[in-house]
Coordinates of C-alpha atoms and ligand atoms in Angstrom, one line a residue:
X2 CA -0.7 11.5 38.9
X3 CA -4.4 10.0 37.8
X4 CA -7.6 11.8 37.6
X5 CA -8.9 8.2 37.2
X6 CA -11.9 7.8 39.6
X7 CA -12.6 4.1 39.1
X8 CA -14.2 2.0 36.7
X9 CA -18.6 2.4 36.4
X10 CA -21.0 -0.1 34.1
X11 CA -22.3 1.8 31.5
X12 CA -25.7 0.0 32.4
X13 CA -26.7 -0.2 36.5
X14 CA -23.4 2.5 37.3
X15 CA -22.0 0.2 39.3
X16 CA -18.3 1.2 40.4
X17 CA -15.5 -0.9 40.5
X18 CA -11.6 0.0 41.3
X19 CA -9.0 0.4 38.5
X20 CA -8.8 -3.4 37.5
X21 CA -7.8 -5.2 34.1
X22 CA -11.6 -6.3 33.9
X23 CA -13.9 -5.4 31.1
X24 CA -17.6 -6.8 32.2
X25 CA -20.1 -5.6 35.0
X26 CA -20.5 -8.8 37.6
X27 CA -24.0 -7.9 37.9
X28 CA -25.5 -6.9 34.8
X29 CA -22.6 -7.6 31.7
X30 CA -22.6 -4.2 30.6
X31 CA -19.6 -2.6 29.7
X32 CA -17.0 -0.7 32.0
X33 CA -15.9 2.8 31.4
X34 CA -13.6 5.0 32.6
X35 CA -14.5 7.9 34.8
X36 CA -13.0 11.2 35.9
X37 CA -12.4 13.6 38.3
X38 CA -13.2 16.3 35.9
X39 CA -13.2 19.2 38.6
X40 CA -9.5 18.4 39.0
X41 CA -8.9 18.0 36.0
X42 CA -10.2 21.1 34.7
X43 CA -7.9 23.1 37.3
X44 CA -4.6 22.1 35.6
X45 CA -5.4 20.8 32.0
X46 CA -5.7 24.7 30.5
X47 CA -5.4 25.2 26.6
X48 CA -2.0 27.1 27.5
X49 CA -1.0 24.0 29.5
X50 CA -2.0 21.5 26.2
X51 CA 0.1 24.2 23.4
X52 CA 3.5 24.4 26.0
X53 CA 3.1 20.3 25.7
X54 CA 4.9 18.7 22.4
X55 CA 3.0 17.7 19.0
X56 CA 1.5 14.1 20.0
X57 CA -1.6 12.8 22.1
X58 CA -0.3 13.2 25.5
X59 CA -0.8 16.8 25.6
X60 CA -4.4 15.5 27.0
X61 CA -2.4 12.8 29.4
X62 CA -4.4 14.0 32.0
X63 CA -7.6 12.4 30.3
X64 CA -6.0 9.4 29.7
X65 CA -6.4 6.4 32.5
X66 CA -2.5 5.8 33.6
X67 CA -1.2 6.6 36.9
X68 CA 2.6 7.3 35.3
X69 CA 3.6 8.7 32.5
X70 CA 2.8 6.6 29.0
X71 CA 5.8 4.0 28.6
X72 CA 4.7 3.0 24.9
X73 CA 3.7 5.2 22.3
X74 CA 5.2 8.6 23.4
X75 CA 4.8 9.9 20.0
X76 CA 1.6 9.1 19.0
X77 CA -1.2 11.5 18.2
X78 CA -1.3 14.9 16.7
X79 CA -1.5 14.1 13.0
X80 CA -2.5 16.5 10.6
X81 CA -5.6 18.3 10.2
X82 CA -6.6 19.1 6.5
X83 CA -8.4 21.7 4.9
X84 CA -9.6 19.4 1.5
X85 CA -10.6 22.1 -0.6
X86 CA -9.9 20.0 -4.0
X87 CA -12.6 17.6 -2.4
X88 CA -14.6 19.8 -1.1
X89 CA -15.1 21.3 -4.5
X90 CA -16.2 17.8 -5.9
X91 CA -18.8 16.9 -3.2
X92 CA -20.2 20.8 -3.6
X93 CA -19.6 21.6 0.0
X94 CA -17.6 24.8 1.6
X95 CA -15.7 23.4 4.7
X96 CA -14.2 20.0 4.2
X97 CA -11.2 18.7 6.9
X98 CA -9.4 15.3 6.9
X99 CA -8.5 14.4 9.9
X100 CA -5.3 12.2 8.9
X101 CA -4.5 9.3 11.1
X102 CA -3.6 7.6 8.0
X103 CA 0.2 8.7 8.6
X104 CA -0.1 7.9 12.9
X105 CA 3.3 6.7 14.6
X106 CA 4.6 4.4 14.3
X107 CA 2.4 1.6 12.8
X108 CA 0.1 3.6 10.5
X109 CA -3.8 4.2 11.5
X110 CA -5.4 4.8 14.5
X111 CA -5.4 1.8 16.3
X112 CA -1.8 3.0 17.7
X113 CA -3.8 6.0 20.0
X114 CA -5.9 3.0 21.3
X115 CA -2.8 0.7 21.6
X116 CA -0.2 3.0 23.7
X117 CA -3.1 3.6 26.1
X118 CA -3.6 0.0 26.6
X119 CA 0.1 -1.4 26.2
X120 CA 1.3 1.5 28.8
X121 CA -1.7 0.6 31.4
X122 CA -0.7 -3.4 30.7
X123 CA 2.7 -2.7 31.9
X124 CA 1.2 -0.8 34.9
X125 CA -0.9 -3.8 35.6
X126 CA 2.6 -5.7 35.7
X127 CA 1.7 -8.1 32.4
X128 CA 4.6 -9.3 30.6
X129 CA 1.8 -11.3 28.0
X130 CA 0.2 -8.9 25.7
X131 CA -2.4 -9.6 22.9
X132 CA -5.4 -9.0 20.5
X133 CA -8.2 -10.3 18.1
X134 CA -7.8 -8.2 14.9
X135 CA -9.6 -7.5 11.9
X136 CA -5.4 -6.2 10.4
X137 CA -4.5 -2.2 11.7
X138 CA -4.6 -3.5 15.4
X139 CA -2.4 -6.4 14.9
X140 CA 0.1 -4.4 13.0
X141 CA -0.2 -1.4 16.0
X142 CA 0.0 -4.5 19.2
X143 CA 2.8 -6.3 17.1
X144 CA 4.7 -3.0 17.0
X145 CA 4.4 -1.7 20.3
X146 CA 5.2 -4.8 22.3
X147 CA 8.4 -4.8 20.3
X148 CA 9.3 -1.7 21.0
X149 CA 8.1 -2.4 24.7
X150 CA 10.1 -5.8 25.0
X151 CA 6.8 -7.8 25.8
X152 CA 6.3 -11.1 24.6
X153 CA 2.7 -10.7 22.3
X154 CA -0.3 -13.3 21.0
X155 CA -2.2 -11.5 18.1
X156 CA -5.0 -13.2 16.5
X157 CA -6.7 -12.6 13.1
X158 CA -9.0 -13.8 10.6
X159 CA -6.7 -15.9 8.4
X160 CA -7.6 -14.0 4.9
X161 CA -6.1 -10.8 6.1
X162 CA -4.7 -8.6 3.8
X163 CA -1.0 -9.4 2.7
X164 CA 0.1 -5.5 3.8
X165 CA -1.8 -6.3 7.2
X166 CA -0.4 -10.1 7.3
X167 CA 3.5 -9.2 6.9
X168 CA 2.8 -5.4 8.8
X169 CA 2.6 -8.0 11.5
X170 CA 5.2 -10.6 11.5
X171 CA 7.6 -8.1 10.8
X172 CA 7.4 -7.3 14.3
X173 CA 8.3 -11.2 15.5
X174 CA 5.1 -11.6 17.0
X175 CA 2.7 -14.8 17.3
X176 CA 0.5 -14.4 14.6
X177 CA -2.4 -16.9 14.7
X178 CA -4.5 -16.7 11.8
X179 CA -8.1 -18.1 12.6
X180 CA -10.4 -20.3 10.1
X181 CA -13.3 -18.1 10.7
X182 CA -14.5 -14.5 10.7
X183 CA -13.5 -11.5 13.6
X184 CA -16.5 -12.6 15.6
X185 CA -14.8 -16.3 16.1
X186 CA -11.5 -14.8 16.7
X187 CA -12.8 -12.8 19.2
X188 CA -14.9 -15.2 21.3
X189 CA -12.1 -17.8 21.5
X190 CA -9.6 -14.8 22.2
X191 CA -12.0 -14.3 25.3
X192 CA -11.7 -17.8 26.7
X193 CA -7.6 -17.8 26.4
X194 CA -7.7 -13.9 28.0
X195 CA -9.3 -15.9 30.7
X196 CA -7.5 -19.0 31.0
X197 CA -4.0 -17.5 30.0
X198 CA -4.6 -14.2 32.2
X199 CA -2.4 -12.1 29.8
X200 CA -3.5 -8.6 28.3
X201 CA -5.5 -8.7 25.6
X202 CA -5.8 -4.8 24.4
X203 CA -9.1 -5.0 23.2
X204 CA -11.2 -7.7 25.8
X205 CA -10.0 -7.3 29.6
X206 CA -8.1 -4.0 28.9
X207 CA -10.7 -2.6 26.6
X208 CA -12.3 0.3 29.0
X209 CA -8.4 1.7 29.2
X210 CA -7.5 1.1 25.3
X211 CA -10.9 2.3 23.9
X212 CA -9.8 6.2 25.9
X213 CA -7.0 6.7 23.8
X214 CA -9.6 7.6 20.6
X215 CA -10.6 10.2 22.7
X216 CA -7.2 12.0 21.8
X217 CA -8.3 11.7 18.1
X218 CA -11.6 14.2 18.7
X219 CA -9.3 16.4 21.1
X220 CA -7.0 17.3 18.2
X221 CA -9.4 17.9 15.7
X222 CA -11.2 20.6 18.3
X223 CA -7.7 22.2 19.3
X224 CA -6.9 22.0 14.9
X225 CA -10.3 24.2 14.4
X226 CA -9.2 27.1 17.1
X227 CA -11.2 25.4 20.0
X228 CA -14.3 24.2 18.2
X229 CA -16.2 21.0 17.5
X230 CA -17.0 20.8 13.6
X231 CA -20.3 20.9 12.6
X232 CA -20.5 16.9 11.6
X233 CA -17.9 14.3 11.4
X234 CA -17.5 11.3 10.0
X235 CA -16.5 8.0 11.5
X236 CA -15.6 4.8 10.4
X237 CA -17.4 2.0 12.4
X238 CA -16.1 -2.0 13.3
X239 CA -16.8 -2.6 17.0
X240 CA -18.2 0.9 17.1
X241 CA -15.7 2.5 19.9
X242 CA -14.3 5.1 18.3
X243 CA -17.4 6.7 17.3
X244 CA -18.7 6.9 21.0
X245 CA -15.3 8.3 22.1
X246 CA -15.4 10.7 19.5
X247 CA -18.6 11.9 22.0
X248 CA -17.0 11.3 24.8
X249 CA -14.1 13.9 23.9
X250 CA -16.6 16.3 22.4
X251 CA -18.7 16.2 25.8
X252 CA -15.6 16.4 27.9
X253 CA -14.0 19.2 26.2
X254 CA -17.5 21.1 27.3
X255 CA -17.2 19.6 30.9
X256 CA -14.0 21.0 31.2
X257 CA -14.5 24.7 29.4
X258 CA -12.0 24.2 26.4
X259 CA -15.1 25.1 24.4
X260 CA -18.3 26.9 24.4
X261 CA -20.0 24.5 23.7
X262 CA -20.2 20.8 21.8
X263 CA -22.2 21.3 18.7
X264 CA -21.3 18.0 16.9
X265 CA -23.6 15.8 14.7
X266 CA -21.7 12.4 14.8
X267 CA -22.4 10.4 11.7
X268 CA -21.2 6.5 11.3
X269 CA -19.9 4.9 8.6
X270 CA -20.1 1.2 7.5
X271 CA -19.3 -1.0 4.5
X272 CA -22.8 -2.2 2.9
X273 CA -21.3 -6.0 3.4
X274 CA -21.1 -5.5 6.7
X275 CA -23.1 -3.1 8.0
X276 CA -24.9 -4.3 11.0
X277 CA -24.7 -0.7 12.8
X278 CA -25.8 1.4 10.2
X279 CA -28.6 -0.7 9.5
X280 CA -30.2 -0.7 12.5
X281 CA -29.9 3.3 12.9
X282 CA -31.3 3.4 9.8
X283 CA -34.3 1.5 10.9
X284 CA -34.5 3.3 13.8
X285 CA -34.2 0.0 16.0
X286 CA -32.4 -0.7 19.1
X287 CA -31.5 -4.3 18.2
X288 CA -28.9 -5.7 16.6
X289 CA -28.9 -8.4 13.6
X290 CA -25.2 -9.6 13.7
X291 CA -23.6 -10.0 10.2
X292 CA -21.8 -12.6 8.8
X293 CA -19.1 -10.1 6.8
X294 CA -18.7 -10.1 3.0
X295 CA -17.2 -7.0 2.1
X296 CA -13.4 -5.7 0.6
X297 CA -13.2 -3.3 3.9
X298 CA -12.1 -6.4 6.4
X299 CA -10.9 -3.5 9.1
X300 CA -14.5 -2.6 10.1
X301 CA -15.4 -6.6 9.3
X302 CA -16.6 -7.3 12.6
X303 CA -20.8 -8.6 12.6
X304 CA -20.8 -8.6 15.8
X305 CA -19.7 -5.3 17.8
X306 CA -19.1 -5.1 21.2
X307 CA -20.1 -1.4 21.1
X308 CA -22.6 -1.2 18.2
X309 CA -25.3 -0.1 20.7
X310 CA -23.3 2.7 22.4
X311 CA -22.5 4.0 18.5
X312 CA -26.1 4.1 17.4
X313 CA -27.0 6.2 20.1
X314 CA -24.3 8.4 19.7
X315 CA -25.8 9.3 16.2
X316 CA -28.9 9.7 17.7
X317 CA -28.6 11.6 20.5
X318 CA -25.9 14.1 18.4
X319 CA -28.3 14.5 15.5
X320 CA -26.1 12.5 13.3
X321 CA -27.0 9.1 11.0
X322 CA -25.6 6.4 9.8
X323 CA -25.0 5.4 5.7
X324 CA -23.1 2.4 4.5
X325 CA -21.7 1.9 0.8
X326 CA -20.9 -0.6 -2.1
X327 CA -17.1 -2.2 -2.6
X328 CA -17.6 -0.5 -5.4
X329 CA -18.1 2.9 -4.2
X330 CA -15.4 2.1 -1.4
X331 CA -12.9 2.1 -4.5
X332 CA -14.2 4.7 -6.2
X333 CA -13.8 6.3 -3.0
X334 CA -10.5 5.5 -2.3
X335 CA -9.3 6.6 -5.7
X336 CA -11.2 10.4 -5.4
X337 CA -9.1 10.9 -2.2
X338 CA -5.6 10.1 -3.5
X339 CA -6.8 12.1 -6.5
X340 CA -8.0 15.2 -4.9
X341 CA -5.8 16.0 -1.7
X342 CA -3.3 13.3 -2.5
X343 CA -4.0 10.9 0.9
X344 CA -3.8 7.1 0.0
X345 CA -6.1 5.8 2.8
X346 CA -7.4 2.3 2.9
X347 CA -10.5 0.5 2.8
X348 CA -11.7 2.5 5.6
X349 CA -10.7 5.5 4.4
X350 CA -13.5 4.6 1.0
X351 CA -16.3 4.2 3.5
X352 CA -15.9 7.2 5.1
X353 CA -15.8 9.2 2.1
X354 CA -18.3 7.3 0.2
X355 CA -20.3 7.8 3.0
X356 CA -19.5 10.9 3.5
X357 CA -20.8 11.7 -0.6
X358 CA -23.9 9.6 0.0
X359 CA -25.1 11.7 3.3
X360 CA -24.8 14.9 0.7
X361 CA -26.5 13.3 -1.9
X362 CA -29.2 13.1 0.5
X363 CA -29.0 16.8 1.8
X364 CA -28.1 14.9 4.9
X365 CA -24.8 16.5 5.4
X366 CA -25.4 20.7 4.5
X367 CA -23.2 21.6 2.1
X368 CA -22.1 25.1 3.5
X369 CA -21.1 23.5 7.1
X370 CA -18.1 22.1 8.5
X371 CA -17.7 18.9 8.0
X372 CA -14.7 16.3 9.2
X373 CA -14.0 12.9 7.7
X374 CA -12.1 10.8 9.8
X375 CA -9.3 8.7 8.1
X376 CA -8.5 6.4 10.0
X377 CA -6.1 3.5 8.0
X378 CA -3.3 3.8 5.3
X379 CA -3.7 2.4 2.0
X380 CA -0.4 0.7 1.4
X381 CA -2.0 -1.7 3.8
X382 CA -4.8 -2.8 1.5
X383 CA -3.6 -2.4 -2.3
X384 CA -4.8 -5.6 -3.3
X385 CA -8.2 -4.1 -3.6
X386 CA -6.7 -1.7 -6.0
X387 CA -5.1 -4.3 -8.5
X388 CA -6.0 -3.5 -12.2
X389 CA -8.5 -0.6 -10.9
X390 CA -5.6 2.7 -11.4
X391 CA -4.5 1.6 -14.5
X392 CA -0.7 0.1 -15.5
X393 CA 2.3 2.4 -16.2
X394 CA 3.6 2.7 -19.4
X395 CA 6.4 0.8 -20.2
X396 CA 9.2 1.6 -23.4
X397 CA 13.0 1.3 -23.7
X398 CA 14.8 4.4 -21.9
X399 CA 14.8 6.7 -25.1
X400 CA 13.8 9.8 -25.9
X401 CA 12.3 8.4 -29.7
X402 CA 9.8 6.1 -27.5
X403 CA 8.7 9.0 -25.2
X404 CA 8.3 10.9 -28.5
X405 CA 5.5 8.5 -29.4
X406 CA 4.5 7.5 -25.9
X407 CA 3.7 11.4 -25.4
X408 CA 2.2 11.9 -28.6
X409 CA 0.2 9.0 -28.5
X410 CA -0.9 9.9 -25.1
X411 CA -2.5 13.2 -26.2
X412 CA -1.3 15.0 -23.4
Ligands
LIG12 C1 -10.4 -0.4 14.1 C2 -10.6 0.6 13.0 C3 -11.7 1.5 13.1 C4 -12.7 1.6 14.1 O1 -12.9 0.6 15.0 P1 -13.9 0.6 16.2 O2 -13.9 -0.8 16.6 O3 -15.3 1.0 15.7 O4 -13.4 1.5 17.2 C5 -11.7 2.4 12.0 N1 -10.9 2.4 11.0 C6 -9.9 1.5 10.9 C7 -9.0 1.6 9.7 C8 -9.7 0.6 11.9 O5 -8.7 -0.3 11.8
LIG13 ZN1 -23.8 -3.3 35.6

């Protein structure tokens, strides 16, 4: 059974029944999925959600599908850590990790978005699925329609990562790599959405795909004992995930599952493509689209659909928005693996770096709770690591070289 009320621009509120359709008719704003909330909140109680088993469909009742999810059963509910070691560099008390670096089965959080979207696809009776992808939603579309038995069209940049690349084909997909940046992928994967009519996850099914980040800021409430952290931390590309993180927040409120939503959302971007952060940080409502130059290709996108929606969130939450260096990705990158052991990838260095710039401004208070949101795993992206960890040592398998080898090391 749906709680699903329709489909409503974000702009003029127009309504619209539950369609595979993305774009308001009369104004182009975005559609979004809305609720019955008062229903909801009758049978969606925190007993109800802890009787349910360890993945994101313990919240299936705030998730747009009419059946049960037929893709993606498992995804969701990854772990929730406290990051003392870390904390304890960046000279703050309360430090979680959200780890979506280790989601099933593909890896980063793209496969909450894509079971939502695959599942509603197959509702929708399309046997055709697809994508334009900057790498983790590839890998996560590839995968599922596998596993779904659905013929798939996924679309990239062509300079993709190798990890990203091969995380792909794997899956016997068609992988069609683009001479151009996301932006161009994504406008030509509009006109074949259209002309094709198959289910692209992220264009004509985007209002049902970008709901299953929601689960994401669920978890991490229901991780805390029922409470929103004091700030979190979010990666940005298009900028949907940060707004569903508010969504969730607001909705856990709507519904009673907490007190109250006390959140200050903050946004993270790479400096070389940063065209988000930079207009919250100059307090503008337009946009400059980028043309990308960065090592972080996931959030690689100049352009995004949902860049808007994310600055506001930061506003109206109290939050900001901070971009960083490649540089300060990998040093980044290599202070999370070092500390709390998580290899995240590119992704994983801007919201860290990030994360250590807002304290270095007295942005972020050092003795509240804070949550970074890891959002991609770094065996994906370890070119950007080559020659930057160090080489291994290599002798003869004796114990006279390790003699010298340990001696030599100082250790
Ligand atoms: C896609 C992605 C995001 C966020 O993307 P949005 O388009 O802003 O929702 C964050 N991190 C990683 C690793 C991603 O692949
Ligand atoms: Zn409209």
């Amino acid at each position: 059974m749906s709680f699903v009320k329709g489909l409503q621009c974000r702009e003029c509120k127009h309504g619209y029944e539950v369609a595979p359709i993305h774009v308001c008719e009369f104004c182009f704003g975005p559609l979004e999925v809305v609720y019955d909330y008062e229903a909801i909140s009758k049978v969606l109680t925190k007993e109800k959600i802890l009787s349910r088993p360890p993945n994101m469909w313990r919240y299936q009742e705030l998730m747009p599908l009419d059946q049960e999810p037929t893709v993606g059963r498992e995804v969701g509910y990854t772990p929730l850590i406290r990051a003392d070691r870390l904390a304890k560099v960046l000279g703050v008390k309360e430090l979680y990790i959200k780890n979506d670096a280790v989601n099933y089965p593909t890896l980063s959080f793209k496969d909450r978005v894509v079971s939502v979207a695959i599942s509603k696809a197959k509702e929708f009776g399309f046997k055709t699925v697809g994508c334009a992808s900057t790498g983790n939603l590839a890998n996560s579309v590839a995968a599922n329609a596998a596993s779904a038995g659905l013929e798939s069209f996924i679309f990239i940049p062509h300079d993709l990562e190798q990890g990203k690349v091969l995380g792909t084909l794997v899956f016997k997909t068609n992988l069609i790599g683009i001479k151009g940046n996301y932006d161009e992928v994504n406008r030509l994967c509009s006109e074949i959405a259209a002309k094709y009519q198959w289910a692209f996850v992220n264009i004509n099914i985007r209002p049902f795909y970008a709901e299953g980040s929601k689960a994401m800021a669920y978890e991490i409430v229901e991780q805390l004992g029922w409470k929103t952290p004091q700030h979190i931390i979010s990666p940005m590309a298009g900028g949907s995930l940060i707004t569903k993180l508010w969504k969730a927040f607001k909705e856990m409120e709507t519904l009673g599952l907490i007190k109250k939503n006390t959140a200050r959302v903050y946004g993270a971007q790479a400096t070389g493509c940063s065209p988000i952060t930079t207009a919250v940080k100059k307090g503008s409502e337009l946009f400059e689209p980028q043309r990308p130059n960065t090592i972080c290709k996931s959030l690689a996108i100049g352009n995004p659909a949902d860049g808007f929606y994310a600055a506001r969130v930061m506003r109206d939450s109290g939050g900001w928005g901070e971009d960083v260096s490649d540089e300060e990705i990998i040093e980044a990158m290599k202070l999370l693996a070092s500390t709390e052991g998580i290899f995240a990838e590119t992704a994983g260095g801007v919201t860290l770096g990030v994360a250590k710039k807002l304290i270095e401004q007295g942005r972020l208070p050092k003795d509240e709770s804070i949550v970074l949101c890891i959002t991609g795993n770094g065996l994906k992206t370890q070119e950007v690591l080559l020659g930057k960890c160090g080489e291994p040592q290599i002798i003869e398998a004796k114990i006279r070289q390790f003699d010298e080898l340990y001696e030599k090391m100082g250790a």
